[in-house]
Short mmCIF file of C-alpha atoms and ligand atoms in Angstrom, two decimals:
data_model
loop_
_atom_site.label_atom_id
_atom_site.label_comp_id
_atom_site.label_asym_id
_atom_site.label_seq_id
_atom_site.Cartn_x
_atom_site.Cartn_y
_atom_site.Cartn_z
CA UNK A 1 0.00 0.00 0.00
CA UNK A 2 1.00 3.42 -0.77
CA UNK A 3 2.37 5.48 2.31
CA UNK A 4 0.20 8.82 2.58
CA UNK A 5 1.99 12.32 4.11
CA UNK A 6 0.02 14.14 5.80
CA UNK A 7 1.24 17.61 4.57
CA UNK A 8 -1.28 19.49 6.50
CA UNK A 9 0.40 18.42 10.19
CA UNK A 10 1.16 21.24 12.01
CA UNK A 11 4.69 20.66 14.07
CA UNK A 12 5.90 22.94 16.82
CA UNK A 13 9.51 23.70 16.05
CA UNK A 14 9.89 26.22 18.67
CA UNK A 15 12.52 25.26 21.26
CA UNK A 16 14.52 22.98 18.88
CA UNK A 17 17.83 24.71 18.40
CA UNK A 18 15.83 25.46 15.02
CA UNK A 19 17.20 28.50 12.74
CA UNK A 20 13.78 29.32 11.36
CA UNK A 21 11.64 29.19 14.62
CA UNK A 22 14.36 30.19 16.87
CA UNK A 23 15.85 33.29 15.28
CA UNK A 24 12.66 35.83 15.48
CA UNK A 25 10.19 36.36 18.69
CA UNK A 26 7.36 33.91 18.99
CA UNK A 27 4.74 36.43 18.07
CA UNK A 28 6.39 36.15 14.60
CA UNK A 29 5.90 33.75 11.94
CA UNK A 30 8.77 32.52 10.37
CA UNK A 31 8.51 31.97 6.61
CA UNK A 32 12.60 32.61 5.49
CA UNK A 33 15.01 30.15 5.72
CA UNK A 34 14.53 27.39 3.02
CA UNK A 35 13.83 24.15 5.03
CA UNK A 36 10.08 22.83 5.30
CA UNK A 37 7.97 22.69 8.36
CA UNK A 38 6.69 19.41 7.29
CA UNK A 39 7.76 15.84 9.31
CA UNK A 40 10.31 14.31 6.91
CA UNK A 41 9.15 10.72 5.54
CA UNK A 42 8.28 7.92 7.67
CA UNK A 43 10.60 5.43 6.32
CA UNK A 44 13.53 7.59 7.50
CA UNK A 45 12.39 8.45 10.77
CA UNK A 46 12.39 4.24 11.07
CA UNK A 47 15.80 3.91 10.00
CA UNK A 48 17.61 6.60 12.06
CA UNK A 49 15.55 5.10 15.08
CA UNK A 50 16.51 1.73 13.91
CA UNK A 51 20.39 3.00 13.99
CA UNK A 52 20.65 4.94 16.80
CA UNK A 53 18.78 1.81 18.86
CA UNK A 54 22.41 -0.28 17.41
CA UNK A 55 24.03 2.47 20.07
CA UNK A 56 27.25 1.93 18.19
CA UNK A 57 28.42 4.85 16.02
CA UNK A 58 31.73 4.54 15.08
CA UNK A 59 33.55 5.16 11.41
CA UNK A 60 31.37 4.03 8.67
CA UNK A 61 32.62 1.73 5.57
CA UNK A 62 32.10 3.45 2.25
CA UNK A 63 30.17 1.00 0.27
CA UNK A 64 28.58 2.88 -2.82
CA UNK A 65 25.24 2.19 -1.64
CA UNK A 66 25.19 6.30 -1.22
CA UNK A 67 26.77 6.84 -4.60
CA UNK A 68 23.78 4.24 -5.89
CA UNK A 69 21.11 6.14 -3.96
CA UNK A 70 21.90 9.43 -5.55
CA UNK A 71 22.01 7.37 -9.50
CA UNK A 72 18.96 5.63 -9.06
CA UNK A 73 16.99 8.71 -8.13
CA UNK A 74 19.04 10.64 -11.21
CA UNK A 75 17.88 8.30 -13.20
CA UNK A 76 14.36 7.59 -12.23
CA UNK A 77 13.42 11.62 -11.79
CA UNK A 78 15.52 12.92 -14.53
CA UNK A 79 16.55 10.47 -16.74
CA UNK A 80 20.18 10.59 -16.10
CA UNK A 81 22.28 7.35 -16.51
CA UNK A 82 24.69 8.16 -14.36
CA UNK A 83 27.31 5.71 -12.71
CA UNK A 84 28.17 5.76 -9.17
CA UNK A 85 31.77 6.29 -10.13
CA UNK A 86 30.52 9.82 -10.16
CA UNK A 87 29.19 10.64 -7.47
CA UNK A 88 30.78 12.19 -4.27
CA UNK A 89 29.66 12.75 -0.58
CA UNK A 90 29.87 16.38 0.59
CA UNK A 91 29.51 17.58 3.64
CA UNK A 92 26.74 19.68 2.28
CA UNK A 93 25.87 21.75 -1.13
CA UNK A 94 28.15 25.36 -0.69
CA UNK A 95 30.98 23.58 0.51
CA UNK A 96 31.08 21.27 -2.93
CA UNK A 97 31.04 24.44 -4.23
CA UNK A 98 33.83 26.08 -2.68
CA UNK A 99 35.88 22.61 -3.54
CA UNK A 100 34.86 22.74 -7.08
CA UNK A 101 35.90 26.94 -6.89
CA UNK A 102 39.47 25.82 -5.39
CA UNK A 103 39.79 22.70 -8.09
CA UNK A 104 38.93 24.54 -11.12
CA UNK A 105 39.51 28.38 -10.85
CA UNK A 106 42.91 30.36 -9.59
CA UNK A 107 42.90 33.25 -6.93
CA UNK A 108 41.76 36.61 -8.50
CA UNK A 109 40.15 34.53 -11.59
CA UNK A 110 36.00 35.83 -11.76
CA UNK A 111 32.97 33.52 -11.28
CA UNK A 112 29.84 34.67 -13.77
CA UNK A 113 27.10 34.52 -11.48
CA UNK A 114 23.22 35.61 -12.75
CA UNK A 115 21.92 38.02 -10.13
CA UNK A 116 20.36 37.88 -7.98
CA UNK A 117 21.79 34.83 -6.44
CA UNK A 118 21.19 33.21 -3.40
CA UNK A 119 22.83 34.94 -0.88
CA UNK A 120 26.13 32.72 0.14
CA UNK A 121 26.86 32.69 -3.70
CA UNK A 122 28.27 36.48 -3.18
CA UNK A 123 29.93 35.77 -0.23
CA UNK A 124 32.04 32.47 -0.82
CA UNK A 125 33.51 33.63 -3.80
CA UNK A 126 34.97 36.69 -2.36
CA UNK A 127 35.84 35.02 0.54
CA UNK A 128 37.72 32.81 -1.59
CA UNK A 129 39.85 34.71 -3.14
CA UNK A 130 37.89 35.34 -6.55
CA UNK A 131 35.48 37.84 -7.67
CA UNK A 132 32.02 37.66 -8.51
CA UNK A 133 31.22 38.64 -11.70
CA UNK A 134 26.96 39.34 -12.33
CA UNK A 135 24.77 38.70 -15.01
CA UNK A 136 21.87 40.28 -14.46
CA UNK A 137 18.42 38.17 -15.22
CA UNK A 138 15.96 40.01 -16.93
CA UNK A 139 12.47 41.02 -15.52
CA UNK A 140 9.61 40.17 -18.57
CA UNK A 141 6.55 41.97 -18.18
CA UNK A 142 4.62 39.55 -16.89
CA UNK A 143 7.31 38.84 -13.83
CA UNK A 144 9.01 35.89 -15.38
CA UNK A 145 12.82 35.98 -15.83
CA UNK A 146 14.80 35.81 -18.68
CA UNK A 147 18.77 35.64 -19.57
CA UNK A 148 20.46 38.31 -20.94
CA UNK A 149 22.46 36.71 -23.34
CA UNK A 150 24.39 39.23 -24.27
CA UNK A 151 25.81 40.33 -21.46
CA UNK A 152 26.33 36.69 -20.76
CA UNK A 153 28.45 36.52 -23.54
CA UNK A 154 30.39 39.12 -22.78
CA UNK A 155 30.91 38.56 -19.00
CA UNK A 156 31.75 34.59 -19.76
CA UNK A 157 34.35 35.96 -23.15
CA UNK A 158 36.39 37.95 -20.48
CA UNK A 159 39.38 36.03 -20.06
CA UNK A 160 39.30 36.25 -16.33
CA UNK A 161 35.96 34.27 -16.04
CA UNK A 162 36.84 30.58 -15.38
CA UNK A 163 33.84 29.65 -13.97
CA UNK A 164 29.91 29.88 -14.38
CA UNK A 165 28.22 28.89 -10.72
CA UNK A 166 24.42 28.26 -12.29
CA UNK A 167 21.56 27.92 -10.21
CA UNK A 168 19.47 25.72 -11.54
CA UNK A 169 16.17 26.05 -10.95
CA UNK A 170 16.78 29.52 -9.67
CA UNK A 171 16.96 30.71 -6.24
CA UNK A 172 15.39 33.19 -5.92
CA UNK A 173 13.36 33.86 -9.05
CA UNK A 174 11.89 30.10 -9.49
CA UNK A 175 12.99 29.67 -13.22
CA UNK A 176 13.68 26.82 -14.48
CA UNK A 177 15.41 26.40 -17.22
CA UNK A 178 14.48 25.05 -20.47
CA UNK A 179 16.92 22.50 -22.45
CA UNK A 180 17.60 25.28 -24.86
CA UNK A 181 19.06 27.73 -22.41
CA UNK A 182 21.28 25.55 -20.76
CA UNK A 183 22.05 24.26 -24.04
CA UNK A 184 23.04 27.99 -25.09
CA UNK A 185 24.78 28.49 -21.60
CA UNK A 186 26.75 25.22 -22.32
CA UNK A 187 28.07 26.85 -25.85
CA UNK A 188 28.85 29.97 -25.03
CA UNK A 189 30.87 28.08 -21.88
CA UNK A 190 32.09 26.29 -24.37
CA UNK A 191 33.58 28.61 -26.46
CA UNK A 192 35.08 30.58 -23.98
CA UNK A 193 36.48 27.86 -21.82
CA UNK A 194 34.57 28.62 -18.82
CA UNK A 195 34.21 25.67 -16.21
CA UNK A 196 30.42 25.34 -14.61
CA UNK A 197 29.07 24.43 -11.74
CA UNK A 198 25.05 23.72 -11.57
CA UNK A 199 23.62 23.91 -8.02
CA UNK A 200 20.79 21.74 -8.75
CA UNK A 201 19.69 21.55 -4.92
CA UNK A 202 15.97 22.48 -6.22
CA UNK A 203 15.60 20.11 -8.65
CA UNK A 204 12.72 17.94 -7.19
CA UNK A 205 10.47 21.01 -6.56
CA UNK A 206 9.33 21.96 -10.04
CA UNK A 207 5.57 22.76 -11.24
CA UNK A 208 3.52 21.54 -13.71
CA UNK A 209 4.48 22.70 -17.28
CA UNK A 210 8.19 22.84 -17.13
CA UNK A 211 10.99 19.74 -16.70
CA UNK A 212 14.35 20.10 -15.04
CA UNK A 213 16.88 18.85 -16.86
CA UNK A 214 20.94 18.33 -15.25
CA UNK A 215 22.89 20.52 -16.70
CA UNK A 216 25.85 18.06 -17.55
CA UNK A 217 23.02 15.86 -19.45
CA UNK A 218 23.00 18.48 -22.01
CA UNK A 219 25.78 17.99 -23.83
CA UNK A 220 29.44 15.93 -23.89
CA UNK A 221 31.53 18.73 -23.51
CA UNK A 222 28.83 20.21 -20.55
CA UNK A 223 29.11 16.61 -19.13
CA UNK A 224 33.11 16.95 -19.25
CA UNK A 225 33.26 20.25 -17.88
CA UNK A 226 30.79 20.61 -15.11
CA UNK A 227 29.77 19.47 -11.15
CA UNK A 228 26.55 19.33 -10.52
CA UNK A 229 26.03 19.62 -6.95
CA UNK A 230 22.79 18.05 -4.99
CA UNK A 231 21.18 17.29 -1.78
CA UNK A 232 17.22 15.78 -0.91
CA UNK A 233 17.51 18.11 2.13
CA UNK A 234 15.27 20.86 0.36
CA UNK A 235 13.03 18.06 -0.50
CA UNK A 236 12.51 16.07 2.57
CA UNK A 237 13.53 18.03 5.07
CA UNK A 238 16.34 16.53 6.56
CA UNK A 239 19.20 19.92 5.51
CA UNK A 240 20.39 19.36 9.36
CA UNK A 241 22.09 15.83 8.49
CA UNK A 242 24.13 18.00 6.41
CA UNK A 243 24.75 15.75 3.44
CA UNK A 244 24.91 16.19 -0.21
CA UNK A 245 26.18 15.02 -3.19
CA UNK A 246 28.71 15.74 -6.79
CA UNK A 247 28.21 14.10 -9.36
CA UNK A 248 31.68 14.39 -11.91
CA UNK A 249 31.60 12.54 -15.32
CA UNK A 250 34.95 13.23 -15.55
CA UNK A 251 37.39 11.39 -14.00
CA UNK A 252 40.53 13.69 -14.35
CA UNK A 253 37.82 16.45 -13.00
CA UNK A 254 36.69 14.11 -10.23
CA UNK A 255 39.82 13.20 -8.89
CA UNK A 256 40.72 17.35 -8.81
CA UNK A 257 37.10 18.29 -7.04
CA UNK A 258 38.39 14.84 -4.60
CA UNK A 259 41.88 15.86 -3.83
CA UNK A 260 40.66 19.58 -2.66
CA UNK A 261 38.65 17.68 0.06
CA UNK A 262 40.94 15.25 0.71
CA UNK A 263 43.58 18.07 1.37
CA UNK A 264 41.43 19.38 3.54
CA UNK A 265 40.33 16.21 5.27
CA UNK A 266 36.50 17.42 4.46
CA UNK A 267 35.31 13.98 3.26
CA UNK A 268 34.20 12.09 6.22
CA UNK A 269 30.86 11.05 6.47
CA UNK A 270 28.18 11.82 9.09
CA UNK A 271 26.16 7.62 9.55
CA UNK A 272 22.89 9.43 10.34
CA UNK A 273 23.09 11.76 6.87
CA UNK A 274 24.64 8.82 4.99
CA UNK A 275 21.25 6.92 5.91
CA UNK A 276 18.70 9.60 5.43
CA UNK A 277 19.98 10.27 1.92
CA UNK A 278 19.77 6.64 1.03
CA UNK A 279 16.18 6.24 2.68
CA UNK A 280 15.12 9.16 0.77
CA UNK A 281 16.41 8.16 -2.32
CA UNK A 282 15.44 4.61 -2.47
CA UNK A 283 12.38 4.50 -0.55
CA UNK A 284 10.81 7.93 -0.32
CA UNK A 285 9.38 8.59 -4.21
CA UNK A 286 5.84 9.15 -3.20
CA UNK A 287 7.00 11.53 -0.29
CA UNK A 288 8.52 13.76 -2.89
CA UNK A 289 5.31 13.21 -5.44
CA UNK A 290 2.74 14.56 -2.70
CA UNK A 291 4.77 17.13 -1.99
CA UNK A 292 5.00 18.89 -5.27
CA UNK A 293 1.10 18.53 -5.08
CA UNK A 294 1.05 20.20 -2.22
CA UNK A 295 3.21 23.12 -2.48
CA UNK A 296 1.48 23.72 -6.28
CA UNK A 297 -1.67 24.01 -4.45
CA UNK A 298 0.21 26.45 -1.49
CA UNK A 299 1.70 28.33 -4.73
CA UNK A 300 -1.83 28.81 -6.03
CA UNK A 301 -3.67 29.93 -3.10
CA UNK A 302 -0.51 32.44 -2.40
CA UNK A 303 -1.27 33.81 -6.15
CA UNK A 304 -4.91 34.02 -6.10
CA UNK A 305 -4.64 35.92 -2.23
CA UNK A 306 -2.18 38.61 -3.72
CA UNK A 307 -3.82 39.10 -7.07
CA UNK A 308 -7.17 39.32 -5.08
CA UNK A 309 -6.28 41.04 -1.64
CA UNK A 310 -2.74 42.57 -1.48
CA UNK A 311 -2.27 43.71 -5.15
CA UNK A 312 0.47 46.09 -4.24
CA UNK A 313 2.88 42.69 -4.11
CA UNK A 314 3.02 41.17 -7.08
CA UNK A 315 4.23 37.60 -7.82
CA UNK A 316 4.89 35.99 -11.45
CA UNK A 317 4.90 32.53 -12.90
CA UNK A 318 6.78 30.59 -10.35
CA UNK A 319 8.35 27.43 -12.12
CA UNK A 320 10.10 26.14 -9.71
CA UNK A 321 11.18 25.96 -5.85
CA UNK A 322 9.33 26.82 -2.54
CA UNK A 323 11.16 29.97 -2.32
CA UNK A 324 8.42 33.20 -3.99
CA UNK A 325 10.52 36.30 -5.32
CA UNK A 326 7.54 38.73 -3.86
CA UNK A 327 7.78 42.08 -5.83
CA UNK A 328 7.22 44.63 -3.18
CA UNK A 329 8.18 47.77 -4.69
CA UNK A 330 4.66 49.33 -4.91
CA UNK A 331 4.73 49.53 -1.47
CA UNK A 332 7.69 52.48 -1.56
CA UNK A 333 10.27 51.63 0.88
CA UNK A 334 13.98 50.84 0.79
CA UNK A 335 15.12 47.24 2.13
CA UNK A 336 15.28 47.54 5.33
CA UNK A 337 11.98 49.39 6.23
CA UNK A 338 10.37 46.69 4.22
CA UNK A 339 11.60 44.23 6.35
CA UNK A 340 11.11 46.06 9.11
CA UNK A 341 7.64 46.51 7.77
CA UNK A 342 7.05 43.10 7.74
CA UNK A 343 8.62 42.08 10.59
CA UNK A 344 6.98 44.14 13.69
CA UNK A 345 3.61 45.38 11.59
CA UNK A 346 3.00 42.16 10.18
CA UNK A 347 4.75 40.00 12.06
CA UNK A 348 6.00 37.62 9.51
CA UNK A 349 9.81 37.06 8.77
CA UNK A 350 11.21 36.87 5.01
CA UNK A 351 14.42 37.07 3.73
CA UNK A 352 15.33 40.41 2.77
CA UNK A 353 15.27 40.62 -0.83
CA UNK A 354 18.82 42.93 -0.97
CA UNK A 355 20.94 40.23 0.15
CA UNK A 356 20.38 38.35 -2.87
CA UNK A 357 22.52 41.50 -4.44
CA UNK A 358 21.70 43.27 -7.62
CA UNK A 359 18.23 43.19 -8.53
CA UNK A 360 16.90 41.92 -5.10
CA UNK A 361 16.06 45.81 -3.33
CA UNK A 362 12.11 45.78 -2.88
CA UNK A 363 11.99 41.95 -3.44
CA UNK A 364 11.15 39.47 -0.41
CA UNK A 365 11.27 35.90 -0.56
CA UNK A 366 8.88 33.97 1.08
CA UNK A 367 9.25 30.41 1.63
CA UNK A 368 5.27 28.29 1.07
CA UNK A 369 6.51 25.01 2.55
CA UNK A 370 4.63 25.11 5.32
CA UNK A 371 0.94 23.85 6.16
CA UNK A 372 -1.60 25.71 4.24
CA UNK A 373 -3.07 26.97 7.84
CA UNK A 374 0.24 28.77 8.57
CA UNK A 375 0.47 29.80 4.67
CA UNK A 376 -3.16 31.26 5.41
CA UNK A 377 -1.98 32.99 8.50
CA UNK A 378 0.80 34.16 7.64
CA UNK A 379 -0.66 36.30 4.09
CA UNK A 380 -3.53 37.45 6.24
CA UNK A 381 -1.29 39.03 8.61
CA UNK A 382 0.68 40.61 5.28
CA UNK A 383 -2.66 41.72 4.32
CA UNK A 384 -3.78 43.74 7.78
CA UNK A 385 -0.08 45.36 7.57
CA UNK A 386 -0.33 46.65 3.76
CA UNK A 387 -3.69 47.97 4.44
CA UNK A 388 -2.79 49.53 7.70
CA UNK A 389 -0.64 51.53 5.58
CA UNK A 390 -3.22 53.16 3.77
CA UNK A 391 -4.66 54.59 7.06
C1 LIG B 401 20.45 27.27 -4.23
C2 LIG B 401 20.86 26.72 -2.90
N1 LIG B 401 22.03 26.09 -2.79
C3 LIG B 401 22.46 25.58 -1.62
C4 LIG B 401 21.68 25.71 -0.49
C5 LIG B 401 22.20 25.20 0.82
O1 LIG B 401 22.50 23.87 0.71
P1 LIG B 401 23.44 23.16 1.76
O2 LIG B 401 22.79 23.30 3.10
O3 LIG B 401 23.45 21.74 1.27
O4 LIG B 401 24.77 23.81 1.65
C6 LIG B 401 20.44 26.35 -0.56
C7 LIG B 401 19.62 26.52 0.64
O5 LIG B 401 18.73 27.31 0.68
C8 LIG B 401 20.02 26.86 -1.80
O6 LIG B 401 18.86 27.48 -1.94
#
C-alpha cells in the first residue's frame, strides 16, 4: 500500500535549536530560511531510530550504496544514466562548491554569477579569493525571468571568467530552465572555456508545465566540464544531516574536485546523513510526489490571495522551488523598512530581498513550505499590515 503524508500536520519547532523558529520572537511567523515545516518521511524516521537503537556509532565503511542512492533517483526523476563512479559525498551543497571553486579556478580569476543569487553565492567567492562577476536576469513583463544573453556573452568571453556557478532552478526567481538555455549556456561556456558548476539543490520542486533537466546531461563537452552539486535536504527536510552530493563525469575532474577535500580532510561522512539520503532516495518517491502537489496548491492559493487582496505585491509565474521572489516595490520603501515593515507590523519574517545582491532591493522571498493553515496565517497578517498603511 502506498504510504500517505500528511502535509497538513502542524509541528511545533519552537525550542529545537531550530534557525527558522528560533531566530525571530514567537509572536512572529517565520517563513525565510529554506527548510520545510513538514515531518520528513516515515521510512527515514524508522531507520535513524533503527540505527541509533544499534548504540554503536563509530567510522562508517564506504560502500557505494550512497553513490547508488543518488544514480537511481538521477535516473528515475531525470533520466540521467549516471554511474556511481561519479558521485561524491559532501559535507553539504556550498561547501562542494567552494571545492569545485578551489579545483577549477585560480585566486583573483571571476565567477559569472546571474543576479540575484542566493545569498552565500556572493559571499564564498569573495571570501575565496575570486570575484564575482553578475549577469543580471531580466524582468519580462509579466514577472518571469529571462537571460540576458548578451551580457552573458560578454561577461563569460572575459578572459578572467573561469567559472559559471548556475543555479538551476533559480533561487530566488523560481525559473527553471528550459533545455535550450542551458544548451546555449553550455556553448557559449564552451567557447570561452569557462568551467560550470550547476547547483541543482531544487531540482525535485518543479511545477507543472516545465521539466528540469541536469545541466551536464545536455551535452558531452557540458558533461566533461561541469559538477553538478545536490542534496534531498530541500526536498525532505532533513538539511540538518548536512549531506549532499557531486556528481563528476569526468574522471581527471573528479579526482581534482576529490583531492581539494581530501587536502582538507572534508570527506568524512556523518552515519545518520549517509542513511537519510539513502532512505530518501530509495524508498521515499511518493514523499517527494505529494509534496509537489502540495506546495502547487500552497503556490496557487498564495497567487490568487495577492492578485485578489494585497495587489500592491506582485508575484509571477513561479516554475520552480518553494522559495516566492515577492515584488514589493509598490509599497515604496527601501530594504530595510520593508523588512522592518514586515517584521513588527506584520509579524512575519522573510528574507530580505537585498541580500540576494543586484536586482533583489524591494523583493522578499517567502518560503510556502509550510501547512496551508500557517500559509493562510501568515498572508492574512501581510494583508492587515499593507492595508494599515493606507490609514
Ligand atoms: C540554491 C541553494 N544552494 C544551496 C543551499 C544550501 O544547501 P546546503 O545546506 O546543502 O549547503 C540552498 C539553501 O537554501 C540553496 O537554496
Amino acid at each position: 500500500m502506498k504510504l500517505q503524508h500528511n502535509f497538513d500536520e502542524v509541528i511545533d519547532r519552537r525550542h529545537t535549536q531550530c534557525k527558522k523558529w528560533d531566530t525571530y520572537g514567537e509572536d512572529v511567523i517565520p517563513m525565510w530560511i529554506a527548510d520545510t515545516d513538514f515531518k520528513c518521511p516515515e521510512p527515514i524516521v524508522k531507520a535513524i531510530q533503527k540505527r541509533a537503537e544499534h548504540a554503536v556509532y563509530g567510522y562508517p565503511c564506504i560502500d557505494k550504496s550512497y553513490e547508488k542512492a543518488v544514480c537511481g533517483w538521477q535516473q528515475r526523476r531525470f533520466h540521467w544514466m549516471i554511474e556511481a563512479e561519479w558521485v561524491e559525498y559532501t559535507p553539504a551543497v556550498v561547501p562542494a562548491i567552494v571545492y569545485a571553486m578551489k579545483a577549477f579556478t585560480h585566486p583573483g580569476d571571476q565567477v559569472l554569477v546571474q543576479v540575484p543569487a542566493y545569498h552565500p553565492f556572493p559571499q564564498v567567492i569573495p571570501h575565496n579569493g575570486r570575484h564575482l562577476v553578475a549577469n543580471p536576469l531580466q524582468e519580462q513583463p509579466d514577472g518571469s525571468w529571462a537571460v540576458d544573453w548578451a551580457d552573458f556573452e560578454e561577461k563569460a568571453a572575459d578572459t578572467r571568467t573561469t567559472m559559471f556557478l548556475l543555479c538551476s532552478p533559480h533561487n530566488p526567481t523560481g525559473k527553471c530552465f528550459t533545455r535550450e538555455e542551458l544548451l546555449r549556456m553550455a556553448e557559449i561556456c564552451e567557447k570561452h572555456h569557462v568551467f560550470v558548476v550547476s547547483d541543482e539543490i531544487h531540482s525535485d520542486i518543479v511545477y507543472q508545465g516545465n521539466v528540469h533537466i541536469p545541466f551536464s546531461s545536455v551535452s558531452d563537452w557540458a558533461a566533461n566540464h561541469c559538477v553538478v552539486c545536490v542534496n534531498p535536504s530541500k526536498t525532505f527536510n532533513i538539511a540538518g544531516f548536512r549531506t549532499g552530493a557531486a556528481i563528476i563525469p569526468n574522471r581527471n575532474n573528479h579526482d581534482l574536485f576529490y583531492n581539494e577535500m581530501a587536502n582538507l580532510k572534508a570527506f568524512g561522512r556523518n552515519i545518520f546523513g549517509m542513511l537519510a539520503v539513502q532512505t530518501a532516495y530509495n524508498e521515499c518517491e511518493y514523499y517527494a510526489d505529494q509534496l509537489l502537489d502540495y506546495l502547487q496548491a500552497n503556490l496557487q492559493y498564495t497567487h490568487t490571495f495577492l492578485e485578489s487582496r494585497i495587489p500592491q505585491i506582485k508575484l509571477g509565474p513561479v516554475q520552480a522551488t518553494y522559495l516566492l521572489w515577492l515584488d514589493c516595490r509598490a509599497l515604496g520603501m527601501d530594504h530595510l523598512s520593508l523588512m522592518n515593515f514586515f517584521l513588527q507590523q506584520a509579524k512575519v519574517a522573510m528574507n530580505d530581498g537585498y541580500t540576494f545582491g543586484q536586482g533583489g532591493d524591494g523583493f522578499m522571498r517567502l518560503n510556502i513550505a509550510c501547512p496551508r493553515a500557517q500559509l493562510q496565517e501568515a498572508l492574512l497578517r501581510m494583508e492587515r499590515a499593507v492595508r494599515s498603511l493606507a490609514k
